[in-house]
Short mmCIF file of C-alpha atoms in Angstrom, two decimals:
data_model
loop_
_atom_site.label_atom_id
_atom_site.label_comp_id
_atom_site.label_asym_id
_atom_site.label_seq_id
_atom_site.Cartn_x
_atom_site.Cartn_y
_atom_site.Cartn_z
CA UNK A 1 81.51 167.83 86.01
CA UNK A 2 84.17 167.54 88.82
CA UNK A 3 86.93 169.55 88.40
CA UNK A 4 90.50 168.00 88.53
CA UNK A 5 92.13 168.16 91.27
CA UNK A 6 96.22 167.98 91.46
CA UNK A 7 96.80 165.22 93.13
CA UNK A 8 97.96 161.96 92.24
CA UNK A 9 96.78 158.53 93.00
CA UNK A 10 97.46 154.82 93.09
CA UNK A 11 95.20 152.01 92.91
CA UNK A 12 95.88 148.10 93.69
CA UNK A 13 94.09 145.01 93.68
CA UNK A 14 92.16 142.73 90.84
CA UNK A 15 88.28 142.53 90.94
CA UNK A 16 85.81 144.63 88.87
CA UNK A 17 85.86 147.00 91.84
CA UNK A 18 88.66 148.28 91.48
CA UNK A 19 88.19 148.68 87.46
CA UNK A 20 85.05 150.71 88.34
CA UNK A 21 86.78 152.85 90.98
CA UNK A 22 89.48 153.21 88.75
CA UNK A 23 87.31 154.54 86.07
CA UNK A 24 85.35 156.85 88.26
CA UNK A 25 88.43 158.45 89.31
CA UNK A 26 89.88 159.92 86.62
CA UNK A 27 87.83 163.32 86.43
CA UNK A 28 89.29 163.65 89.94
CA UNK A 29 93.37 162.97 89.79
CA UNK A 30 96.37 164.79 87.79
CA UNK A 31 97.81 161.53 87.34
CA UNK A 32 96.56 157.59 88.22
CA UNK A 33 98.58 154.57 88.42
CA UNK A 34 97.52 150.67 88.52
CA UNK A 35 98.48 147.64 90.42
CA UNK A 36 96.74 144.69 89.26
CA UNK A 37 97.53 141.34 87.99
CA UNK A 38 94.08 140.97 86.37
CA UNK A 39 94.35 140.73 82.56
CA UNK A 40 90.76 141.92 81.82
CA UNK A 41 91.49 145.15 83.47
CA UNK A 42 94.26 145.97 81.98
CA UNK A 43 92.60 144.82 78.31
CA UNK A 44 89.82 147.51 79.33
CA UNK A 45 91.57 150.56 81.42
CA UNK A 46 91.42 153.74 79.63
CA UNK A 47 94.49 155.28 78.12
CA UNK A 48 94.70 158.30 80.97
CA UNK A 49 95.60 155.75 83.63
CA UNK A 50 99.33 154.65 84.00
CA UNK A 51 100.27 150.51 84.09
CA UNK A 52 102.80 149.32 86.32
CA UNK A 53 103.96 146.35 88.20
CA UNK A 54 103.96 147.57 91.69
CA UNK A 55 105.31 150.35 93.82
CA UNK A 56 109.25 150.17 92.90
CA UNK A 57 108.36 151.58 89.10
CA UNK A 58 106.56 154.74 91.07
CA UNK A 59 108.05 157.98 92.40
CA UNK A 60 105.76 157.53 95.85
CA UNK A 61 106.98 161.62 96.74
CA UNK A 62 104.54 163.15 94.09
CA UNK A 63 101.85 160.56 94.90
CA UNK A 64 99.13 161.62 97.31
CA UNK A 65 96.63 158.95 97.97
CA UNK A 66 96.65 154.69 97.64
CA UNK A 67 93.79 153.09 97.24
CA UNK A 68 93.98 149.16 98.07
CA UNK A 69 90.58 147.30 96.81
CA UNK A 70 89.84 143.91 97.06
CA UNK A 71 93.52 143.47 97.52
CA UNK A 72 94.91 140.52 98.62
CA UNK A 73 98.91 141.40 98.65
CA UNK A 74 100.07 143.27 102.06
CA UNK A 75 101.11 146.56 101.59
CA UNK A 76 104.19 146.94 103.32
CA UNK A 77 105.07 148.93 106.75
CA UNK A 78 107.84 151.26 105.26
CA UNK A 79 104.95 152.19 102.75
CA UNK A 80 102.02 152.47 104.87
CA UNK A 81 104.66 154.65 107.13
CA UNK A 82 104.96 157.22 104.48
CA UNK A 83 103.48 160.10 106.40
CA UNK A 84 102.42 162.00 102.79
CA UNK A 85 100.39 159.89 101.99
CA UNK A 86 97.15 158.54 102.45
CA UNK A 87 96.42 154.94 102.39
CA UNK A 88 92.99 154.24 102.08
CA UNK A 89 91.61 150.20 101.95
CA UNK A 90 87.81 149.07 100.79
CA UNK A 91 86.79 145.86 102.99
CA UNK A 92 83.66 144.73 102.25
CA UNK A 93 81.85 144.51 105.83
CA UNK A 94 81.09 146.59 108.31
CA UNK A 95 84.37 147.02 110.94
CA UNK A 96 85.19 146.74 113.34
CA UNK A 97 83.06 143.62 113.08
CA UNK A 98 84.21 140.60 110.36
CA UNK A 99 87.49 141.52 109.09
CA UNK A 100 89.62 139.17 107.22
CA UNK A 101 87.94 137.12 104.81
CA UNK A 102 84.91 136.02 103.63
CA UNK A 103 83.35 138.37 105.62
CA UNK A 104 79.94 137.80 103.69
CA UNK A 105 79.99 133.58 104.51
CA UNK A 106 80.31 134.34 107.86
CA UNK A 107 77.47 137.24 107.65
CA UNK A 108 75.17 134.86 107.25
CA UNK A 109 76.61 132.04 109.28
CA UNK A 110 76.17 134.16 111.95
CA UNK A 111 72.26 135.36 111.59
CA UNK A 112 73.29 138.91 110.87
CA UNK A 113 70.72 141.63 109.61
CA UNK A 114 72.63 143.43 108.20
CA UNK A 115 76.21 143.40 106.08
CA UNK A 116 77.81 146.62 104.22
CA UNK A 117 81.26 147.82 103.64
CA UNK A 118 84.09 149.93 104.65
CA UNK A 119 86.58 152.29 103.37
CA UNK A 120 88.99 152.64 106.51
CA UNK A 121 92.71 154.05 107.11
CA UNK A 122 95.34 151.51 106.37
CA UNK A 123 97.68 150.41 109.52
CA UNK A 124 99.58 147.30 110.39
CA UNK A 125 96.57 145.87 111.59
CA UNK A 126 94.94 144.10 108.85
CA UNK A 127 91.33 146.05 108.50
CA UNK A 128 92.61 147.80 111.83
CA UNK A 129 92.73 151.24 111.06
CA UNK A 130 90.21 154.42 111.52
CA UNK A 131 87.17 154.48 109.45
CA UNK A 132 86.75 156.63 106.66
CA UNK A 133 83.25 156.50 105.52
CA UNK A 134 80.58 153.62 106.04
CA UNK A 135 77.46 151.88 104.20
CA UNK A 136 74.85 149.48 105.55
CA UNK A 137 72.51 146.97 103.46
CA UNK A 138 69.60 144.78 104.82
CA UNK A 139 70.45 140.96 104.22
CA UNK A 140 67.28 139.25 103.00
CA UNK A 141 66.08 135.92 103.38
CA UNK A 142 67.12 135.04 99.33
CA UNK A 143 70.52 136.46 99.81
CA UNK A 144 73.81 134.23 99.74
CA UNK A 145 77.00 134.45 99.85
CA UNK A 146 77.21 135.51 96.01
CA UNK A 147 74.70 137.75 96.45
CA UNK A 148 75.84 139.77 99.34
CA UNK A 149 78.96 140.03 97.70
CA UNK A 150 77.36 141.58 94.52
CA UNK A 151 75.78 144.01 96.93
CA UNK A 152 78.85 145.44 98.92
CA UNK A 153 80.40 146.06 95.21
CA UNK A 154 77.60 148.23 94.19
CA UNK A 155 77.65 150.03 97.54
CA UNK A 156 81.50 150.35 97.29
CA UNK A 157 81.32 151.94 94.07
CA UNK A 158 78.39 154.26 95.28
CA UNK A 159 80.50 155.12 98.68
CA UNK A 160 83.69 155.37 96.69
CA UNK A 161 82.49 158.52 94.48
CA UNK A 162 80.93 159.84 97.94
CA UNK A 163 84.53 159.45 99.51
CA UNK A 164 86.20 160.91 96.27
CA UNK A 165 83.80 164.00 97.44
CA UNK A 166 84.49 164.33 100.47
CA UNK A 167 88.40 164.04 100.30
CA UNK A 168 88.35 167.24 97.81
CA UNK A 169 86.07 169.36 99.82
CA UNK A 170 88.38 168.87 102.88
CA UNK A 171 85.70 166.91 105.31
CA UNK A 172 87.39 164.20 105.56
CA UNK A 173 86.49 162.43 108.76
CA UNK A 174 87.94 159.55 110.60
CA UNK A 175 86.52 157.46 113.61
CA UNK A 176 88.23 155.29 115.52
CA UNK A 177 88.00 151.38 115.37
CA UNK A 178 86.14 150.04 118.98
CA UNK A 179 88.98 146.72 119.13
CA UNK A 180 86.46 145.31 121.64
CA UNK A 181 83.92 144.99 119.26
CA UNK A 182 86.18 143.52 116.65
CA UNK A 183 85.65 139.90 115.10
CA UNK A 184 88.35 138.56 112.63
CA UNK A 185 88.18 135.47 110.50
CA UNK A 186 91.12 134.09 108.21
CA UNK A 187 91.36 131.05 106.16
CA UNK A 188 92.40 129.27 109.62
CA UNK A 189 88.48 129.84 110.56
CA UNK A 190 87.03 127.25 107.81
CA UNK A 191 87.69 124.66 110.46
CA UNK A 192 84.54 126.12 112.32
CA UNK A 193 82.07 126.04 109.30
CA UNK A 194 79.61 123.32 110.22
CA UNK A 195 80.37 119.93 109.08
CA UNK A 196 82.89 120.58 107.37
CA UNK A 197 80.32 122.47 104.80
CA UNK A 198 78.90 119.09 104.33
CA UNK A 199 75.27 119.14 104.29
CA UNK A 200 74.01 116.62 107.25
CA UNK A 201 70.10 115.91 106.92
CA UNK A 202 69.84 115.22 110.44
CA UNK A 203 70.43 119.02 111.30
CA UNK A 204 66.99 121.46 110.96
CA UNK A 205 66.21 122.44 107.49
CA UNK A 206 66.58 126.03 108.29
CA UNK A 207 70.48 125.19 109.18
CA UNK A 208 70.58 123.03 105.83
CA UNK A 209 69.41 126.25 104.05
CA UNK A 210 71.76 128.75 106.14
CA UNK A 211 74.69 126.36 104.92
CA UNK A 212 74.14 125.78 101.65
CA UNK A 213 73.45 129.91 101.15
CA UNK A 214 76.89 131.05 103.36
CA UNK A 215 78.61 129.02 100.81
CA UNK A 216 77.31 129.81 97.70
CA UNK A 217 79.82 131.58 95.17
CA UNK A 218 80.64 133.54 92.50
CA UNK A 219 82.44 131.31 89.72
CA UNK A 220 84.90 134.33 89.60
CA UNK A 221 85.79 134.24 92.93
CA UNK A 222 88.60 132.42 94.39
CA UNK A 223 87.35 129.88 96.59
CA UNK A 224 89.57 128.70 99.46
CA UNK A 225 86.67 127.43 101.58
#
């Protein structure tokens, strides 16, 4: 068993993620805090980790790390400035390629190979900053959307206790973003899904296919495609 280590740590966002990071992370930190507006995980979070509404109820000089997973609120500048700590974001593709959103939809809209995920420094460039630690996954014919998605959590929880690791042994790494090789999509880029995402049976049945897969779901996940 890890031993405890004396620093403390704050996590924010609201998908199962960041429950299981949250849970993982206890054998390692003095003290854990939560941001999330998610009701299940606060129903389930064990009794060691500290509830609060966001970062005014928390004395930010004895914290030493914030992890922001699947978050969708912007941390702010005067935060992220806070030279004592580290901020630390999961983004669910590999960057510098497909930050923003729905990294996974446009994955496959774009014939990729491969997808994975990314826990990188946070800046004030959204998914900007220097990269942590790295994970690749082959994308297979059956995949979707859903499916990918389902695969960069397991390989975020995986990495996570791997970057957990590495933090307390001292190795931690960073590598520098190439900006040339960077790709961003936002909610502005649904405009350029084909057809509108309507299915049009005088394209090929292989685009039909590609289509109907790179917008494919979760139920659970909000959907503003």
């Amino acid at each position: 068993m890890e031993k405890k280590n004396n620093s403390n740590a704050v996590f924010i966002g609201d998908t199962p993620l960041l429950y299981s990071c949250v849970l993982s992370s206890v054998k390692f930190f003095k003290k854990i805090y939560l941001i999330t507006q998610n009701r299940e995980i606060n129903k389930k979070i064990s009794k060691g980790v500290l509830k609060v509404k966001d970062f005014n109820k928390i004395d930010l000089s004895k914290i030493n790390f914030v992890f922001s997973i699947m978050n969708q609120k912007i941390i702010p500048n005067d935060l992220i400035n806070n030279k004592n700590i580290k901020f630390i974001n999961f983004h669910d593709a590999t960057l510098p390629k497909y930050a923003g959103l729905y990294s996974s939809t446009w994955s496959i809209l774009n014939n990729e190979k491969y997808h994975g995920v990314t826990w990188h420094e946070i800046t004030d460039v959204i998914d900007g900053g220097n990269i942590y630690l790295q994970k690749k996954f082959k994308i297979k014919d059956s995949d979707n959307a859903n499916s990918i998605d389902l695969k960069s959590n397991y390989c975020g929880i995986k990495s996570f206790s791997q970057l957990l690791k590495i933090i307390f042994k001292k190795k931690l790494l960073l590598k520098k973003q190439n900006m040339k090789q960077r790709t961003y999509y936002g909610l502005r880029d649904k405009f350029n899904i084909p057809n509108n995402g309507f299915l049009n049976f005088k394209n090929s049945l292989n685009n039909l296919i590609k289509l109907s897969k790179a917008l494919k779901f979760s139920k659970n996940k909000v959907n503003k495609l």
